[in-house]
Amino acid sequence: MANLFFVPQYIITGENAIQLSMPHIRAFGKRALIVTDDTMVKFGNVKKLTDELEKYDILYRIYSGINSEPTHTMIDEGVRIFQQGGFDFLIGIGGGSPLDSMKAIGAVVSNGGSITQYKGKVIEKDLPPTVAIPTTAGTGSEATKVSIITNTDTGVKMLLSDPKLMAKIAVIDPVFTLTVPPAITAATGVDALTHAVEAYTSLKAFPMADMFALSAVKKIFKNIYEVYTNGTNVEARREMAIAAMEGGIAFSNASVTIVHGMSRPIGALFHVPHGLSNAMLLEVCLRFLKPGATDRLCDLAKAIGVYSEGMSEEEGADAFVNAIIELLHKLDIQTLQEFGVKKEEFIKQIPKMASDALDSGSPGNTRRTPSNAQIQELYQELWDSGEKK
Ligand SMILES: NC(=O)c1ccc[n+]([C@@H]2O[C@H](COP(=O)([O-])OP(=O)(O)OC[C@H]3O[C@@H](n4cnc5c(N)ncnc54)[C@H](O)[C@@H]3O)[C@@H](O)[C@H]2O)c1
Ligand SMILES: [Fe+2]
């Protein structure tokens, strides 16, 4: 079977990556719309970018309205600003939320209509050139063909996936991630880990994507606890930034599966940050998918060094799942209850969450493909596991 493999046109990594990217960015034109959030402006990250743009006489406007995981109204506003300003290209700087928003704005600018019509849509026309500068080590959005936007009218986190959404340039400077607070460091790092594990255990996995997934899993196991407890360790932050990109490349090509499928509805309805809802779901989902992916989970155990000589494949898979559980515990991942979700509301939404999860297509990529009833049971199990903790 043949497989297509997508990556950004340029990937520029390491300290001062912005400087190295400028000659390529300049080729996109004279007027840039910067898509970001207020925190990035406050922390001076946007200034680091605009200082460089000024050196190259590139005019810019800052749209910093992406102050939560992006909603359709934030995209509408960005499209309006882009169209009024006559911009040549887009730069997203921030976590996955500004980067996804930049892609969604670009898609609507070129293809028309409203972002609310883009769920699962084929994007026909090229976007204006896009530059993605991540400041969290998590989503890998800088190197994925994915954008996730919440339609607040329907309560659905829409998955947009099309090669045209891939950024032209990804600029990955780990220094930007030094200021991420511990809880966000943990949640975004687990998001990256989830991308890699899901890509590796996906029905759509193939060798090119496997290579990135394995590399990401190894790096994350080595470095995530260090960045959680010692956020100023630049070397560990560098490893996590690269791992997040690798995880993004892996899943963008081989797809995510059940965890992301079930995670998006929790984000849309209960506003649990994306990485955290993945982290909450990992244990129940891995236990569910294990019978379909024992060999692959055993490979992951070998990759992180928890497989011992003489173990069966089953024991190897269990060793990997146990290593994940132990890691989540060390990272102090909250339960739904600790996050403040109310029992009656969660239980009431289970049928909607299960059909929205299946409708996204992601659970269908799981090697043990779940039915609607099984997904409902897993949501119930997730709630019950939080009661016990
Ligand atoms: N496109 C993809 O491939 C993809 C993959 C996974 C998730 N996502 C989506 O990405 C979004 C989540 O992105 P995220 O997890 O990066 O979070 P985010 O962009 O929402 O940022 C989370 C918080 O961290 C802050 N922050 C970001 N960088 C910081 C820094 N350097 N220092 C201090 N604070 C900083 C932000 O201001 C924000 O308050 C979700 O909508 C999720 O669905 C997209
Ligand atoms: Fe994710």
mmCIF file of C-alpha atoms in Angstrom, residues 129-315:
data_model
loop_
_atom_site.group_PDB
_atom_site.id
_atom_site.type_symbol
_atom_site.label_atom_id
_atom_site.label_comp_id
_atom_site.label_asym_id
_atom_site.label_seq_id
_atom_site.Cartn_x
_atom_site.Cartn_y
_atom_site.Cartn_z
ATOM 1 C CA PRO A 129 1.320 31.629 2.951
ATOM 2 C CA THR A 130 1.382 30.690 6.644
ATOM 3 C CA VAL A 131 4.166 30.783 9.232
ATOM 4 C CA ALA A 132 3.645 28.848 12.485
ATOM 5 C CA ILE A 133 5.664 29.697 15.600
ATOM 6 C CA PRO A 134 4.728 27.423 18.538
ATOM 7 C CA THR A 135 5.230 28.534 22.134
ATOM 8 C CA THR A 136 3.944 25.363 23.804
ATOM 9 C CA ALA A 137 5.474 21.927 23.224
ATOM 10 C CA GLY A 138 2.232 20.095 22.648
ATOM 11 C CA THR A 139 -0.095 20.208 19.692
ATOM 12 C CA GLY A 140 2.510 20.056 16.935
ATOM 13 C CA SER A 141 0.100 22.261 14.965
ATOM 14 C CA GLU A 142 3.151 23.902 13.371
ATOM 15 C CA ALA A 143 3.668 20.671 11.411
ATOM 16 C CA THR A 144 0.138 19.287 10.987
ATOM 17 C CA LYS A 145 -2.555 19.558 8.336
ATOM 18 C CA VAL A 146 -5.112 19.951 11.104
ATOM 19 C CA SER A 147 -7.011 22.821 12.698
ATOM 20 C CA ILE A 148 -9.554 22.450 15.485
ATOM 21 C CA ILE A 149 -12.209 25.117 15.933
ATOM 22 C CA THR A 150 -15.211 25.025 18.261
ATOM 23 C CA ASN A 151 -18.582 25.848 16.776
ATOM 24 C CA THR A 152 -20.203 27.333 19.875
ATOM 25 C CA ASP A 153 -23.677 27.180 18.280
ATOM 26 C CA THR A 154 -23.605 23.372 18.044
ATOM 27 C CA GLY A 155 -21.170 22.655 20.906
ATOM 28 C CA VAL A 156 -18.895 20.709 18.555
ATOM 29 C CA LYS A 157 -15.105 20.947 18.284
ATOM 30 C CA MET A 158 -14.776 20.720 14.507
ATOM 31 C CA LEU A 159 -11.844 18.818 13.039
ATOM 32 C CA LEU A 160 -10.507 20.378 9.855
ATOM 33 C CA SER A 161 -7.942 18.202 8.132
ATOM 34 C CA ASP A 162 -6.503 18.959 4.723
ATOM 35 C CA PRO A 163 -2.941 19.150 3.346
ATOM 36 C CA LYS A 164 -3.576 22.786 2.389
ATOM 37 C CA LEU A 165 -3.699 23.644 6.093
ATOM 38 C CA MET A 166 -0.037 22.685 6.560
ATOM 39 C CA ALA A 167 2.092 25.745 7.399
ATOM 40 C CA LYS A 168 4.631 26.746 4.754
ATOM 41 C CA ILE A 169 7.195 27.545 7.447
ATOM 42 C CA ALA A 170 7.436 26.110 10.986
ATOM 43 C CA VAL A 171 9.739 28.081 13.288
ATOM 44 C CA ILE A 172 10.535 26.144 16.456
ATOM 45 C CA ASP A 173 12.578 28.034 19.021
ATOM 46 C CA PRO A 174 12.464 26.209 22.392
ATOM 47 C CA VAL A 175 13.225 29.471 24.204
ATOM 48 C CA PHE A 176 9.596 30.504 23.685
ATOM 49 C CA THR A 177 8.450 27.558 25.793
ATOM 50 C CA LEU A 178 10.534 28.460 28.871
ATOM 51 C CA THR A 179 7.699 30.524 30.367
ATOM 52 C CA VAL A 180 4.966 27.877 30.121
ATOM 53 C CA PRO A 181 3.695 27.220 33.680
ATOM 54 C CA PRO A 182 4.005 23.654 35.094
ATOM 55 C CA ALA A 183 0.374 22.516 34.715
ATOM 56 C CA ILE A 184 0.240 23.667 31.069
ATOM 57 C CA THR A 185 3.693 22.154 30.463
ATOM 58 C CA ALA A 186 2.389 18.798 31.716
ATOM 59 C CA ALA A 187 -0.916 18.882 29.817
ATOM 60 C CA THR A 188 0.589 20.028 26.509
ATOM 61 C CA GLY A 189 3.438 17.519 26.839
ATOM 62 C CA VAL A 190 0.920 14.709 27.374
ATOM 63 C CA ASP A 191 -0.946 15.949 24.285
ATOM 64 C CA ALA A 192 2.246 15.442 22.276
ATOM 65 C CA LEU A 193 2.742 12.008 23.842
ATOM 66 C CA THR A 194 -0.853 11.088 22.978
ATOM 67 C CA HIS A 195 -0.335 12.137 19.351
ATOM 68 C CA ALA A 196 2.678 9.847 19.078
ATOM 69 C CA VAL A 197 1.084 6.871 20.856
ATOM 70 C CA GLU A 198 -2.132 7.168 18.849
ATOM 71 C CA ALA A 199 -0.274 7.559 15.549
ATOM 72 C CA TYR A 200 1.830 4.487 16.318
ATOM 73 C CA THR A 201 -1.202 2.383 17.255
ATOM 74 C CA SER A 202 -3.451 3.769 14.484
ATOM 75 C CA LEU A 203 -4.853 1.578 11.727
ATOM 76 C CA LYS A 204 -3.332 4.138 9.345
ATOM 77 C CA ALA A 205 0.208 3.830 10.766
ATOM 78 C CA PHE A 206 3.018 3.380 8.242
ATOM 79 C CA PRO A 207 6.822 3.383 8.502
ATOM 80 C CA MET A 208 7.492 7.081 7.776
ATOM 81 C CA ALA A 209 5.030 8.139 10.477
ATOM 82 C CA ASP A 210 6.212 5.379 12.865
ATOM 83 C CA MET A 211 9.717 6.803 12.833
ATOM 84 C CA PHE A 212 8.503 10.181 14.096
ATOM 85 C CA ALA A 213 6.117 8.617 16.613
ATOM 86 C CA LEU A 214 8.806 6.432 18.198
ATOM 87 C CA SER A 215 11.264 9.285 18.385
ATOM 88 C CA ALA A 216 8.671 11.524 20.050
ATOM 89 C CA VAL A 217 7.667 8.904 22.633
ATOM 90 C CA LYS A 218 11.313 8.354 23.626
ATOM 91 C CA LYS A 219 12.050 12.053 23.977
ATOM 92 C CA ILE A 220 8.887 12.774 25.942
ATOM 93 C CA PHE A 221 9.452 9.970 28.450
ATOM 94 C CA LYS A 222 12.987 11.271 29.008
ATOM 95 C CA ASN A 223 12.138 14.944 29.383
ATOM 96 C CA ILE A 224 8.560 15.660 30.394
ATOM 97 C CA TYR A 225 9.018 15.300 34.144
ATOM 98 C CA GLU A 226 12.141 17.450 33.984
ATOM 99 C CA VAL A 227 10.362 20.324 32.192
ATOM 100 C CA TYR A 228 7.406 19.976 34.562
ATOM 101 C CA THR A 229 9.599 20.359 37.643
ATOM 102 C CA ASN A 230 12.421 22.462 36.192
ATOM 103 C CA GLY A 231 10.917 24.628 33.477
ATOM 104 C CA THR A 232 14.096 26.605 32.826
ATOM 105 C CA ASN A 233 16.101 23.593 31.619
ATOM 106 C CA VAL A 234 16.619 24.718 28.010
ATOM 107 C CA GLU A 235 18.035 21.375 26.870
ATOM 108 C CA ALA A 236 14.953 19.487 28.114
ATOM 109 C CA ARG A 237 12.657 22.176 26.651
ATOM 110 C CA ARG A 238 14.459 21.763 23.310
ATOM 111 C CA GLU A 239 13.863 18.015 23.340
ATOM 112 C CA MET A 240 10.183 18.550 24.154
ATOM 113 C CA ALA A 241 9.759 21.165 21.394
ATOM 114 C CA ILE A 242 11.208 18.768 18.820
ATOM 115 C CA ALA A 243 9.169 15.872 20.214
ATOM 116 C CA ALA A 244 5.956 17.895 19.924
ATOM 117 C CA MET A 245 6.723 18.591 16.275
ATOM 118 C CA GLU A 246 7.536 14.914 15.693
ATOM 119 C CA GLY A 247 4.282 13.873 17.355
ATOM 120 C CA GLY A 248 2.448 16.352 15.125
ATOM 121 C CA ILE A 249 4.081 14.964 11.981
ATOM 122 C CA ALA A 250 3.284 11.412 13.096
ATOM 123 C CA PHE A 251 -0.408 11.942 13.724
ATOM 124 C CA SER A 252 -0.953 14.361 10.877
ATOM 125 C CA ASN A 253 0.084 11.544 8.554
ATOM 126 C CA ALA A 254 -1.207 8.468 10.413
ATOM 127 C CA SER A 255 -4.178 10.009 12.305
ATOM 128 C CA VAL A 256 -5.156 10.088 15.942
ATOM 129 C CA THR A 257 -7.609 7.535 17.294
ATOM 130 C CA ILE A 258 -9.918 7.001 20.248
ATOM 131 C CA VAL A 259 -8.333 9.355 22.824
ATOM 132 C CA HIS A 260 -8.582 12.444 20.636
ATOM 133 C CA GLY A 261 -11.976 11.363 19.354
ATOM 134 C CA MET A 262 -13.326 11.251 22.926
ATOM 135 C CA SER A 263 -11.326 14.243 24.120
ATOM 136 C CA ARG A 264 -12.729 16.889 21.758
ATOM 137 C CA PRO A 265 -16.356 16.608 23.020
ATOM 138 C CA ILE A 266 -15.124 17.036 26.623
ATOM 139 C CA GLY A 267 -13.287 20.181 25.536
ATOM 140 C CA ALA A 268 -16.248 21.546 23.602
ATOM 141 C CA LEU A 269 -18.833 21.003 26.358
ATOM 142 C CA PHE A 270 -16.851 21.355 29.609
ATOM 143 C CA HIS A 271 -13.974 23.617 28.512
ATOM 144 C CA VAL A 272 -11.332 21.218 29.791
ATOM 145 C CA PRO A 273 -8.065 22.242 28.046
ATOM 146 C CA HIS A 274 -7.202 19.870 25.219
ATOM 147 C CA GLY A 275 -4.024 18.335 26.653
ATOM 148 C CA LEU A 276 -5.674 17.802 30.030
ATOM 149 C CA SER A 277 -8.721 15.990 28.622
ATOM 150 C CA ASN A 278 -6.371 13.711 26.648
ATOM 151 C CA ALA A 279 -4.371 13.022 29.793
ATOM 152 C CA MET A 280 -7.558 12.203 31.743
ATOM 153 C CA LEU A 281 -8.653 9.729 29.045
ATOM 154 C CA LEU A 282 -5.341 7.982 28.344
ATOM 155 C CA GLU A 283 -5.585 5.211 30.920
ATOM 156 C CA VAL A 284 -9.143 4.047 30.129
ATOM 157 C CA CYS A 285 -8.556 4.319 26.373
ATOM 158 C CA LEU A 286 -5.227 2.461 26.404
ATOM 159 C CA ARG A 287 -6.751 -0.363 28.430
ATOM 160 C CA PHE A 288 -9.576 -0.515 25.874
ATOM 161 C CA LEU A 289 -7.409 -0.519 22.767
ATOM 162 C CA LYS A 290 -4.730 -2.878 24.123
ATOM 163 C CA PRO A 291 -6.249 -6.137 22.802
ATOM 164 C CA GLY A 292 -6.090 -4.717 19.256
ATOM 165 C CA ALA A 293 -2.590 -3.251 19.522
ATOM 166 C CA THR A 294 -0.604 -5.478 21.892
ATOM 167 C CA ASP A 295 2.352 -5.782 19.506
ATOM 168 C CA ARG A 296 2.537 -2.038 18.922
ATOM 169 C CA LEU A 297 2.287 -1.202 22.633
ATOM 170 C CA CYS A 298 5.032 -3.752 23.270
ATOM 171 C CA ASP A 299 7.220 -1.914 20.707
ATOM 172 C CA LEU A 300 6.626 1.295 22.662
ATOM 173 C CA ALA A 301 7.651 -0.452 25.887
ATOM 174 C CA LYS A 302 10.913 -1.418 24.167
ATOM 175 C CA ALA A 303 11.408 2.147 22.925
ATOM 176 C CA ILE A 304 11.186 3.623 26.429
ATOM 177 C CA GLY A 305 13.148 0.822 28.108
ATOM 178 C CA VAL A 306 10.435 -0.785 30.264
ATOM 179 C CA TYR A 307 10.434 -4.089 28.354
ATOM 180 C CA SER A 308 12.607 -6.761 29.953
ATOM 181 C CA GLU A 309 14.066 -9.807 28.255
ATOM 182 C CA GLY A 310 11.682 -12.752 28.410
ATOM 183 C CA MET A 311 8.463 -10.727 28.706
ATOM 184 C CA SER A 312 5.564 -11.815 26.482
ATOM 185 C CA GLU A 313 4.078 -9.283 24.069
ATOM 186 C CA GLU A 314 1.139 -8.920 26.435
ATOM 187 C CA GLU A 315 3.422 -8.236 29.411
#
